[in-house]
mmCIF file of C-alpha atoms and ligand atoms in Angstrom:
data_model
loop_
_atom_site.group_PDB
_atom_site.id
_atom_site.type_symbol
_atom_site.label_atom_id
_atom_site.label_comp_id
_atom_site.label_asym_id
_atom_site.label_seq_id
_atom_site.Cartn_x
_atom_site.Cartn_y
_atom_site.Cartn_z
ATOM 1 C CA MET A 438 -5.361 14.152 7.014
ATOM 2 C CA SER A 439 -5.779 11.166 9.329
ATOM 3 C CA GLN A 440 -4.720 7.790 7.958
ATOM 4 C CA ALA A 441 -8.346 6.618 8.045
ATOM 5 C CA ALA A 442 -9.281 9.440 5.684
ATOM 6 C CA ARG A 443 -6.485 8.776 3.200
ATOM 7 C CA PRO A 444 -6.750 6.766 -0.004
ATOM 8 C CA PHE A 445 -4.080 4.140 -0.815
ATOM 9 C CA ARG A 446 -5.117 3.133 -4.348
ATOM 10 C CA SER A 447 -1.642 3.692 -5.755
ATOM 11 C CA VAL A 448 1.548 3.274 -3.719
ATOM 12 C CA LEU A 449 4.556 4.066 -5.922
ATOM 13 C CA TYR A 450 8.064 2.784 -5.201
ATOM 14 C CA LEU A 451 10.883 4.979 -6.283
ATOM 15 C CA PRO A 452 14.621 4.497 -5.829
ATOM 16 C CA ALA A 453 15.778 7.083 -3.287
ATOM 17 C CA SER A 454 19.047 7.336 -5.252
ATOM 18 C CA ASN A 455 17.223 8.697 -8.325
ATOM 19 C CA ALA A 456 17.101 12.504 -8.071
ATOM 20 C CA ARG A 457 14.978 12.801 -11.221
ATOM 21 C CA ALA A 458 12.357 10.385 -9.844
ATOM 22 C CA LEU A 459 12.369 12.161 -6.456
ATOM 23 C CA GLU A 460 11.526 15.390 -8.279
ATOM 24 C CA LYS A 461 9.019 13.851 -10.679
ATOM 25 C CA ALA A 462 7.037 12.194 -7.885
ATOM 26 C CA ARG A 463 6.054 15.637 -6.554
ATOM 27 C CA SER A 464 3.649 15.983 -9.458
ATOM 28 C CA LEU A 465 2.528 12.392 -10.031
ATOM 29 C CA PRO A 466 -1.075 11.361 -9.237
ATOM 30 C CA THR A 467 -0.084 8.749 -6.679
ATOM 31 C CA ASP A 468 -1.814 8.362 -3.309
ATOM 32 C CA ALA A 469 1.374 7.286 -1.509
ATOM 33 C CA ILE A 470 5.088 7.024 -2.235
ATOM 34 C CA ILE A 471 7.558 4.454 -0.927
ATOM 35 C CA PHE A 472 11.033 5.972 -1.114
ATOM 36 C CA ASP A 473 13.228 2.914 -1.417
ATOM 37 C CA LEU A 474 16.633 2.576 0.197
ATOM 38 C CA GLU A 475 16.552 -1.229 -0.145
ATOM 39 C CA ASP A 476 16.480 -3.308 -3.333
ATOM 40 C CA ALA A 477 16.170 -0.431 -5.823
ATOM 41 C CA VAL A 478 19.436 1.146 -4.621
ATOM 42 C CA ALA A 479 22.875 -0.253 -5.485
ATOM 43 C CA ALA A 480 25.254 -1.001 -2.593
ATOM 44 C CA GLU A 481 27.642 1.807 -3.565
ATOM 45 C CA GLU A 482 24.784 4.351 -3.513
ATOM 46 C CA LYS A 483 23.238 3.354 -0.173
ATOM 47 C CA ASP A 484 24.862 6.132 1.861
ATOM 48 C CA SER A 485 24.261 8.925 -0.640
ATOM 49 C CA ALA A 486 20.651 7.789 -1.229
ATOM 50 C CA ARG A 487 19.909 8.107 2.487
ATOM 51 C CA TRP A 488 20.952 11.760 2.486
ATOM 52 C CA LEU A 489 19.354 12.522 -0.871
ATOM 53 C CA LEU A 490 16.070 11.223 0.532
ATOM 54 C CA SER A 491 16.384 13.203 3.770
ATOM 55 C CA SER A 492 16.923 16.399 1.776
ATOM 56 C CA ALA A 493 14.050 15.691 -0.627
ATOM 57 C CA LEU A 494 11.638 15.083 2.263
ATOM 58 C CA ALA A 495 12.874 18.165 4.114
ATOM 59 C CA ALA A 496 12.324 20.230 0.954
ATOM 60 C CA GLY A 497 8.755 18.882 0.730
ATOM 61 C CA GLY A 498 6.447 19.468 -2.225
ATOM 62 C CA TYR A 499 4.754 16.051 -2.062
ATOM 63 C CA GLY A 500 1.390 17.505 -1.039
ATOM 64 C CA LYS A 501 -0.984 15.311 0.936
ATOM 65 C CA ARG A 502 0.397 12.027 -0.382
ATOM 66 C CA THR A 503 1.374 9.510 2.305
ATOM 67 C CA LEU A 504 5.176 9.251 2.377
ATOM 68 C CA ILE A 505 6.982 6.098 3.456
ATOM 69 C CA ALA A 506 10.721 5.436 3.714
ATOM 70 C CA ARG A 507 11.723 1.810 3.056
ATOM 71 C CA ILE A 508 14.960 1.083 4.895
ATOM 72 C CA ASN A 509 17.318 -1.853 4.530
ATOM 73 C CA GLY A 510 16.903 -4.782 6.911
ATOM 74 C CA LEU A 511 18.541 -4.356 10.319
ATOM 75 C CA ASP A 512 20.632 -7.468 9.569
ATOM 76 C CA THR A 513 22.320 -5.712 6.629
ATOM 77 C CA PRO A 514 25.314 -3.333 6.720
ATOM 78 C CA TRP A 515 22.993 -0.335 6.072
ATOM 79 C CA GLY A 516 19.897 -1.029 8.200
ATOM 80 C CA GLN A 517 21.005 0.586 11.470
ATOM 81 C CA ALA A 518 22.140 3.829 9.809
ATOM 82 C CA ASP A 519 18.993 3.909 7.650
ATOM 83 C CA ALA A 520 16.778 3.550 10.716
ATOM 84 C CA GLU A 521 18.646 6.246 12.643
ATOM 85 C CA VAL A 522 18.341 8.711 9.772
ATOM 86 C CA ALA A 523 14.756 7.691 8.915
ATOM 87 C CA ARG A 524 13.727 8.366 12.521
ATOM 88 C CA ASP A 525 14.173 12.094 11.804
ATOM 89 C CA MET A 526 12.891 12.129 8.234
ATOM 90 C CA LYS A 527 9.661 13.932 7.304
ATOM 91 C CA ALA A 528 7.954 10.677 6.378
ATOM 92 C CA ASP A 529 4.615 9.335 7.617
ATOM 93 C CA ALA A 530 5.942 5.826 8.224
ATOM 94 C CA ILE A 531 9.036 3.642 7.995
ATOM 95 C CA LEU A 532 8.775 0.421 5.992
ATOM 96 C CA LEU A 533 10.781 -2.563 7.213
ATOM 97 C CA PRO A 534 11.580 -5.243 4.602
ATOM 98 C CA LYS A 535 11.478 -9.011 5.101
ATOM 99 C CA VAL A 536 9.760 -8.891 8.488
ATOM 100 C CA SER A 537 9.799 -12.354 10.082
ATOM 101 C CA SER A 538 8.176 -11.744 13.446
ATOM 102 C CA ALA A 539 6.955 -9.091 15.901
ATOM 103 C CA LYS A 540 10.486 -9.115 17.359
ATOM 104 C CA ASP A 541 11.779 -7.579 14.104
ATOM 105 C CA VAL A 542 9.266 -4.767 14.556
ATOM 106 C CA ASP A 543 10.375 -4.328 18.197
ATOM 107 C CA ALA A 544 13.994 -4.064 17.043
ATOM 108 C CA LEU A 545 13.113 -1.227 14.675
ATOM 109 C CA ALA A 546 10.916 0.472 17.298
ATOM 110 C CA ALA A 547 13.904 0.437 19.676
ATOM 111 C CA ILE A 548 15.700 2.724 17.201
ATOM 112 C CA ILE A 549 12.912 4.920 15.859
ATOM 113 C CA GLY A 550 10.705 5.239 18.948
ATOM 114 C CA LYS A 551 6.936 5.495 18.530
ATOM 115 C CA ARG A 552 6.902 6.298 14.789
ATOM 116 C CA PRO A 553 4.451 4.304 12.644
ATOM 117 C CA ILE A 554 5.862 1.179 11.006
ATOM 118 C CA TRP A 555 4.823 -0.586 7.804
ATOM 119 C CA ALA A 556 5.923 -4.209 7.312
ATOM 120 C CA MET A 557 6.916 -6.000 4.078
ATOM 121 C CA MET A 558 5.339 -9.452 4.010
ATOM 122 C CA GLU A 559 7.679 -11.366 1.734
ATOM 123 C CA THR A 560 9.213 -14.354 3.498
ATOM 124 C CA PRO A 561 7.580 -17.689 4.339
ATOM 125 C CA THR A 562 8.343 -17.158 8.047
ATOM 126 C CA GLY A 563 6.831 -13.682 7.940
ATOM 127 C CA ILE A 564 3.656 -14.965 6.291
ATOM 128 C CA LEU A 565 3.321 -17.676 8.934
ATOM 129 C CA ASN A 566 3.803 -15.064 11.695
ATOM 130 C CA VAL A 567 1.667 -12.345 10.140
ATOM 131 C CA VAL A 568 -0.938 -12.427 12.916
ATOM 132 C CA GLU A 569 1.548 -11.277 15.598
ATOM 133 C CA ILE A 570 3.092 -8.792 13.156
ATOM 134 C CA ALA A 571 -0.282 -7.191 12.323
ATOM 135 C CA ALA A 572 -1.108 -7.098 16.046
ATOM 136 C CA HIS A 573 2.005 -5.051 16.895
ATOM 137 C CA PRO A 574 0.816 -1.636 18.170
ATOM 138 C CA GLN A 575 3.096 0.323 15.826
ATOM 139 C CA ILE A 576 2.140 -1.540 12.659
ATOM 140 C CA GLN A 577 -0.096 0.510 10.363
ATOM 141 C CA CYS A 578 0.152 -1.432 7.127
ATOM 142 C CA LEU A 579 1.180 -4.770 5.592
ATOM 143 C CA VAL A 580 2.779 -4.526 2.146
ATOM 144 C CA MET A 581 2.927 -7.699 0.063
ATOM 145 C CA GLY A 582 6.391 -8.358 -1.382
ATOM 146 C CA THR A 583 5.354 -10.823 -4.030
ATOM 147 C CA ASN A 584 8.697 -10.856 -5.862
ATOM 148 C CA ASP A 585 10.737 -11.939 -2.860
ATOM 149 C CA LEU A 586 7.978 -14.269 -1.735
ATOM 150 C CA ALA A 587 7.723 -16.024 -5.127
ATOM 151 C CA SER A 588 11.473 -16.444 -5.115
ATOM 152 C CA GLU A 589 11.518 -17.948 -1.608
ATOM 153 C CA LEU A 590 8.514 -20.168 -2.276
ATOM 154 C CA LYS A 591 10.105 -21.292 -5.556
ATOM 155 C CA SER A 592 6.752 -20.548 -7.170
ATOM 156 C CA ARG A 593 6.164 -19.177 -10.653
ATOM 157 C CA HIS A 594 4.524 -15.859 -11.578
ATOM 158 C CA ARG A 595 1.206 -16.717 -13.200
ATOM 159 C CA PRO A 596 -1.504 -14.371 -14.504
ATOM 160 C CA ASP A 597 -4.031 -15.892 -12.076
ATOM 161 C CA ARG A 598 -1.497 -15.713 -9.173
ATOM 162 C CA GLU A 599 -2.743 -19.049 -7.900
ATOM 163 C CA PRO A 600 0.581 -19.918 -6.165
ATOM 164 C CA MET A 601 0.382 -16.621 -4.262
ATOM 165 C CA LEU A 602 -3.257 -16.635 -3.198
ATOM 166 C CA ALA A 603 -2.902 -18.440 0.143
ATOM 167 C CA SER A 604 -0.249 -15.934 1.315
ATOM 168 C CA LEU A 605 -2.198 -12.919 0.046
ATOM 169 C CA GLN A 606 -5.391 -14.036 1.764
ATOM 170 C CA HIS A 607 -3.640 -14.995 4.997
ATOM 171 C CA CYS A 608 -2.081 -11.520 5.249
ATOM 172 C CA LEU A 609 -5.371 -9.864 4.374
ATOM 173 C CA LEU A 610 -7.127 -11.806 7.135
ATOM 174 C CA ALA A 611 -4.500 -10.677 9.661
ATOM 175 C CA ALA A 612 -4.698 -7.066 8.469
ATOM 176 C CA ARG A 613 -8.463 -6.930 8.750
ATOM 177 C CA ALA A 614 -8.488 -8.740 12.109
ATOM 178 C CA HIS A 615 -6.147 -6.077 13.506
ATOM 179 C CA GLY A 616 -7.491 -3.047 11.635
ATOM 180 C CA VAL A 617 -4.378 -2.269 9.605
ATOM 181 C CA LEU A 618 -3.986 -1.461 5.911
ATOM 182 C CA ALA A 619 -3.090 -4.120 3.334
ATOM 183 C CA ILE A 620 -1.410 -3.205 0.039
ATOM 184 C CA ASP A 621 -0.983 -5.698 -2.809
ATOM 185 C CA GLY A 622 2.371 -6.550 -4.454
ATOM 186 C CA VAL A 623 3.888 -5.111 -7.642
ATOM 187 C CA TYR A 624 3.204 -6.063 -11.265
ATOM 188 C CA ASN A 625 6.617 -6.305 -12.893
ATOM 189 C CA ALA A 626 5.676 -5.859 -16.581
ATOM 190 C CA PHE A 627 5.228 -2.108 -16.297
ATOM 191 C CA LYS A 628 4.387 -1.629 -19.979
ATOM 192 C CA ASP A 629 1.523 -4.162 -19.851
ATOM 193 C CA GLU A 630 -1.415 -1.958 -18.837
ATOM 194 C CA GLU A 631 -4.044 -4.588 -19.568
ATOM 195 C CA GLY A 632 -2.346 -7.242 -17.427
ATOM 196 C CA LEU A 633 -1.880 -4.745 -14.611
ATOM 197 C CA LEU A 634 -5.563 -3.796 -14.632
ATOM 198 C CA VAL A 635 -6.566 -7.461 -14.363
ATOM 199 C CA GLU A 636 -4.224 -7.928 -11.376
ATOM 200 C CA CYS A 637 -5.425 -4.678 -9.733
ATOM 201 C CA LYS A 638 -9.029 -5.833 -9.989
ATOM 202 C CA GLN A 639 -8.115 -9.211 -8.513
ATOM 203 C CA GLY A 640 -6.400 -7.518 -5.542
ATOM 204 C CA ARG A 641 -9.307 -5.096 -5.117
ATOM 205 C CA ASP A 642 -11.864 -7.906 -5.169
ATOM 206 C CA MET A 643 -9.851 -9.794 -2.550
ATOM 207 C CA GLY A 644 -10.033 -6.716 -0.317
ATOM 208 C CA PHE A 645 -6.655 -4.969 -0.631
ATOM 209 C CA ASP A 646 -6.637 -1.198 -0.089
ATOM 210 C CA GLY A 647 -4.390 -0.562 -3.069
ATOM 211 C CA LYS A 648 -1.424 -1.758 -5.102
ATOM 212 C CA THR A 649 2.280 -1.107 -4.953
ATOM 213 C CA LEU A 650 3.642 0.121 -8.293
ATOM 214 C CA ILE A 651 7.040 0.603 -9.882
ATOM 215 C CA HIS A 652 6.444 3.053 -12.765
ATOM 216 C CA PRO A 653 4.317 6.179 -13.321
ATOM 217 C CA ALA A 654 2.550 4.435 -16.225
ATOM 218 C CA GLN A 655 0.959 2.109 -13.669
ATOM 219 C CA LEU A 656 -0.767 4.877 -11.687
ATOM 220 C CA ALA A 657 -3.907 5.342 -13.789
ATOM 221 C CA PRO A 658 -4.970 1.660 -13.858
ATOM 222 C CA ALA A 659 -4.462 1.312 -10.091
ATOM 223 C CA ASN A 660 -6.251 4.577 -9.308
ATOM 224 C CA GLU A 661 -9.160 3.465 -11.468
ATOM 225 C CA ALA A 662 -9.410 -0.092 -10.123
ATOM 226 C CA PHE A 663 -9.222 0.811 -6.424
ATOM 227 C CA ALA A 664 -11.592 3.817 -6.579
ATOM 228 C CA PRO A 665 -15.321 3.258 -6.166
ATOM 229 C CA SER A 666 -16.906 3.189 -9.639
ATOM 230 C CA GLU A 667 -19.752 5.513 -10.680
ATOM 231 C CA GLU A 668 -22.142 2.554 -10.460
ATOM 232 C CA GLU A 669 -20.963 1.749 -6.909
ATOM 233 C CA ILE A 670 -21.407 5.369 -5.824
ATOM 234 C CA ASP A 671 -24.862 5.559 -7.384
ATOM 235 C CA LEU A 672 -25.879 2.297 -5.695
ATOM 236 C CA ALA A 673 -24.429 3.433 -2.343
ATOM 237 C CA ARG A 674 -26.466 6.651 -2.426
ATOM 238 C CA ARG A 675 -29.659 4.809 -3.369
ATOM 239 C CA GLN A 676 -29.099 2.189 -0.652
ATOM 240 C CA ILE A 677 -28.585 4.849 2.030
ATOM 241 C CA SER A 678 -31.634 6.785 0.967
ATOM 242 C CA ALA A 679 -33.843 3.645 0.736
ATOM 243 C CA TYR A 680 -32.588 2.393 4.116
ATOM 244 C CA GLU A 681 -33.256 5.730 5.807
ATOM 245 C CA ALA A 682 -36.765 5.797 4.353
ATOM 246 C CA ALA A 683 -37.349 2.212 5.557
ATOM 247 C CA LYS A 684 -36.096 3.083 9.040
ATOM 248 C CA ALA A 685 -38.368 6.134 9.192
ATOM 249 C CA ALA A 686 -41.245 3.764 8.380
ATOM 250 C CA GLY A 687 -40.218 1.522 11.289
ATOM 251 C CA LYS A 688 -38.618 -1.210 9.144
ATOM 252 C CA ALA A 689 -35.154 -2.794 9.633
ATOM 253 C CA VAL A 690 -34.499 -3.575 5.970
ATOM 254 C CA ALA A 691 -34.993 -1.983 2.555
ATOM 255 C CA VAL A 692 -34.933 -3.406 -0.955
ATOM 256 C CA VAL A 693 -32.885 -1.850 -3.787
ATOM 257 C CA ASP A 694 -32.646 -3.356 -7.284
ATOM 258 C CA GLY A 695 -34.388 -6.467 -5.984
ATOM 259 C CA LYS A 696 -31.762 -7.032 -3.266
ATOM 260 C CA ILE A 697 -32.078 -6.744 0.472
ATOM 261 C CA VAL A 698 -30.316 -3.798 2.180
ATOM 262 C CA GLU A 699 -29.481 -4.135 5.875
ATOM 263 C CA ASN A 700 -27.337 -2.103 8.234
ATOM 264 C CA LEU A 701 -24.156 -3.939 7.194
ATOM 265 C CA HIS A 702 -24.727 -2.915 3.547
ATOM 266 C CA ILE A 703 -25.048 0.676 4.709
ATOM 267 C CA VAL A 704 -21.633 0.433 6.401
ATOM 268 C CA THR A 705 -20.135 -0.638 3.053
ATOM 269 C CA ALA A 706 -22.069 2.060 1.193
ATOM 270 C CA ARG A 707 -20.787 4.771 3.567
ATOM 271 C CA GLN A 708 -17.220 3.458 3.198
ATOM 272 C CA ALA A 709 -17.479 3.885 -0.584
ATOM 273 C CA LEU A 710 -18.663 7.493 -0.178
ATOM 274 C CA ASP A 711 -15.924 8.193 2.404
ATOM 275 C CA LYS A 712 -13.305 6.837 -0.017
ATOM 276 C CA LEU A 713 -14.618 9.123 -2.744
ATOM 277 C CA ASP A 714 -14.301 12.110 -0.375
ATOM 278 C CA ALA A 715 -10.768 11.049 0.613
ATOM 279 C CA ILE A 716 -9.728 10.875 -3.054
ATOM 280 C CA ALA A 717 -11.188 14.339 -3.676
ATOM 281 C CA ALA A 718 -9.466 15.724 -0.551
ATOM 282 C CA LEU A 719 -6.082 14.416 -1.719
ATOM 283 C CA ALA A 720 -6.374 16.410 -4.922
ATOM 284 C CA THR A 721 -6.813 19.701 -3.040
ATOM 285 C CA GLU A 722 -3.613 21.299 -1.762
HETATM 286 C C1 LIG B 401 11.590 0.309 -13.883
HETATM 287 C C2 LIG B 401 12.406 1.586 -14.006
HETATM 288 C C3 LIG B 401 13.894 1.269 -13.810
HETATM 289 C C4 LIG B 401 12.217 2.182 -15.418
HETATM 290 O O1 LIG B 401 12.888 3.429 -15.415
HETATM 291 P P1 LIG B 401 13.059 4.312 -16.714
HETATM 292 O O2 LIG B 401 13.723 3.491 -17.799
HETATM 293 O O3 LIG B 401 13.724 5.596 -16.322
HETATM 294 O O4 LIG B 401 11.583 4.565 -17.178
HETATM 295 P P2 LIG B 401 11.050 5.650 -18.113
HETATM 296 O O5 LIG B 401 12.101 6.221 -18.981
HETATM 297 O O6 LIG B 401 9.864 5.065 -18.796
HETATM 298 O O7 LIG B 401 10.558 6.780 -17.124
HETATM 299 C C5 LIG B 401 9.719 7.825 -17.560
HETATM 300 C C6 LIG B 401 9.764 8.948 -16.555
HETATM 301 O O8 LIG B 401 9.237 8.517 -15.316
HETATM 302 C C7 LIG B 401 10.225 8.641 -14.284
HETATM 303 N N1 LIG B 401 10.114 7.463 -13.416
HETATM 304 C C8 LIG B 401 10.319 6.189 -13.744
HETATM 305 N N2 LIG B 401 10.047 5.397 -12.718
HETATM 306 C C9 LIG B 401 9.671 6.212 -11.714
HETATM 307 C C10 LIG B 401 9.260 5.961 -10.395
HETATM 308 N N3 LIG B 401 9.217 4.705 -9.895
HETATM 309 N N4 LIG B 401 8.912 7.008 -9.641
HETATM 310 C C11 LIG B 401 8.966 8.265 -10.123
HETATM 311 N N5 LIG B 401 9.342 8.579 -11.389
HETATM 312 C C12 LIG B 401 9.689 7.538 -12.152
HETATM 313 C C13 LIG B 401 11.552 8.704 -15.004
HETATM 314 O O9 LIG B 401 12.478 9.404 -14.218
HETATM 315 C C14 LIG B 401 11.164 9.462 -16.249
HETATM 316 O O10 LIG B 401 11.000 10.831 -15.932
HETATM 317 P P3 LIG B 401 11.245 11.965 -17.023
HETATM 318 O O11 LIG B 401 12.715 12.089 -17.106
HETATM 319 O O12 LIG B 401 10.581 13.177 -16.492
HETATM 320 O O13 LIG B 401 10.620 11.515 -18.313
HETATM 321 C C15 LIG B 401 11.943 2.638 -12.974
HETATM 322 O O14 LIG B 401 10.589 2.876 -13.243
HETATM 323 C C16 LIG B 401 12.169 2.287 -11.546
HETATM 324 O O15 LIG B 401 13.270 2.410 -11.051
HETATM 325 N N6 LIG B 401 11.109 1.899 -10.850
HETATM 326 C C17 LIG B 401 11.121 1.641 -9.416
HETATM 327 C C18 LIG B 401 11.819 0.315 -9.112
HETATM 328 C C19 LIG B 401 11.799 0.070 -7.649
HETATM 329 O O16 LIG B 401 11.641 0.948 -6.842
HETATM 330 N N7 LIG B 401 11.953 -1.202 -7.286
HETATM 331 C C20 LIG B 401 11.963 -1.632 -5.925
HETATM 332 C C21 LIG B 401 10.596 -1.907 -5.439
HETATM 333 S S1 LIG B 401 9.832 -3.345 -6.115
HETATM 334 C C22 LIG B 401 10.022 -4.457 -4.811
HETATM 335 O O17 LIG B 401 11.119 -4.581 -4.400
HETATM 336 C C23 LIG B 401 8.786 -5.054 -4.199
HETATM 337 C C24 LIG B 401 8.997 -6.067 -3.065
HETATM 338 O O18 LIG B 401 10.056 -5.805 -2.243
HETATM 339 C C25 LIG B 401 8.999 -7.477 -3.568
HETATM 340 O O19 LIG B 401 9.846 -8.271 -3.157
HETATM 341 O O20 LIG B 401 8.083 -7.794 -4.354
HETATM 342 MG MG1 MG B 402 11.178 -7.428 -1.613
#
């Protein structure tokens, strides 16, 4: 499946040191998996986690889910070895944490060659430089690291995420300007389904493609929030059919439910139907 045809509603982190989680993820309804070698893995397990992950990916069994390996930063004791091993892993992309500038992406590319790169946006410098980062030819996706960012900004976690909004929107602008994916940050209270759903809907309404998650219990709310709803699909089909009828009658616009429908609305309507197809395709092995 091409990246354009893939859904990214749910992007689940799992510690690459956790053999049980590596196995469990093969059957979880997640659109993508980030296998973490960075913050979720203790220093004494960094080397073994790298090899555990390589073996799990070589063994396969993750279906059509998009698979991403998050390495340690190249300025850490583990980053270089992670990158060298990740270069040969059966992953779709390599995720670099705490990216500050396009030069950081170049440094990783010098080790891994032309492989796709995802970038964590989680430092003030990175957020300020996000335009050049998103423009890098190997960048496929920006992932918001809202925990690290809140810590560096000295801001508080609030249900409305007001302290985070400027950074989220700035990264989203850069992602859309350069045609790359944008995935929202994690919701730490993994037993609070209601709070997660509210935050998923906020991220969806802003324009994010999906949400990063930390626990299997978070998959259903994210999959629901970031999928087109039945009402959206019904409206999309009616808009397309009304617009085609209008065009056949020599008109440039149609009216559906008392609202004008122009070509740009048809683009959005087709995107909703394409997303539905991509979700259905993921479920078929
Ligand atoms: C948060 C957890 C430590 C909780 O783990 P645990 O206590 O084991 O939870 P449960 O007992 O409820 O687990 C039930 C079963 O589900 C499996 N499980 C749990 N989490 C995962 C997972 N992430 N992926 C796959 N499978 C998972 C358990 O093995 C149990 O299975 P079973 O035995 O069959 O019942 C844990 O959820 C966890 O470690 N989560 C991931 C944490 C992580 O990766 N953190 C780093 C990324 S967050 C971040 O850094 C973002 C960014 O950088 C930023 O700055 O914001
Ligand atoms: Mg982080």
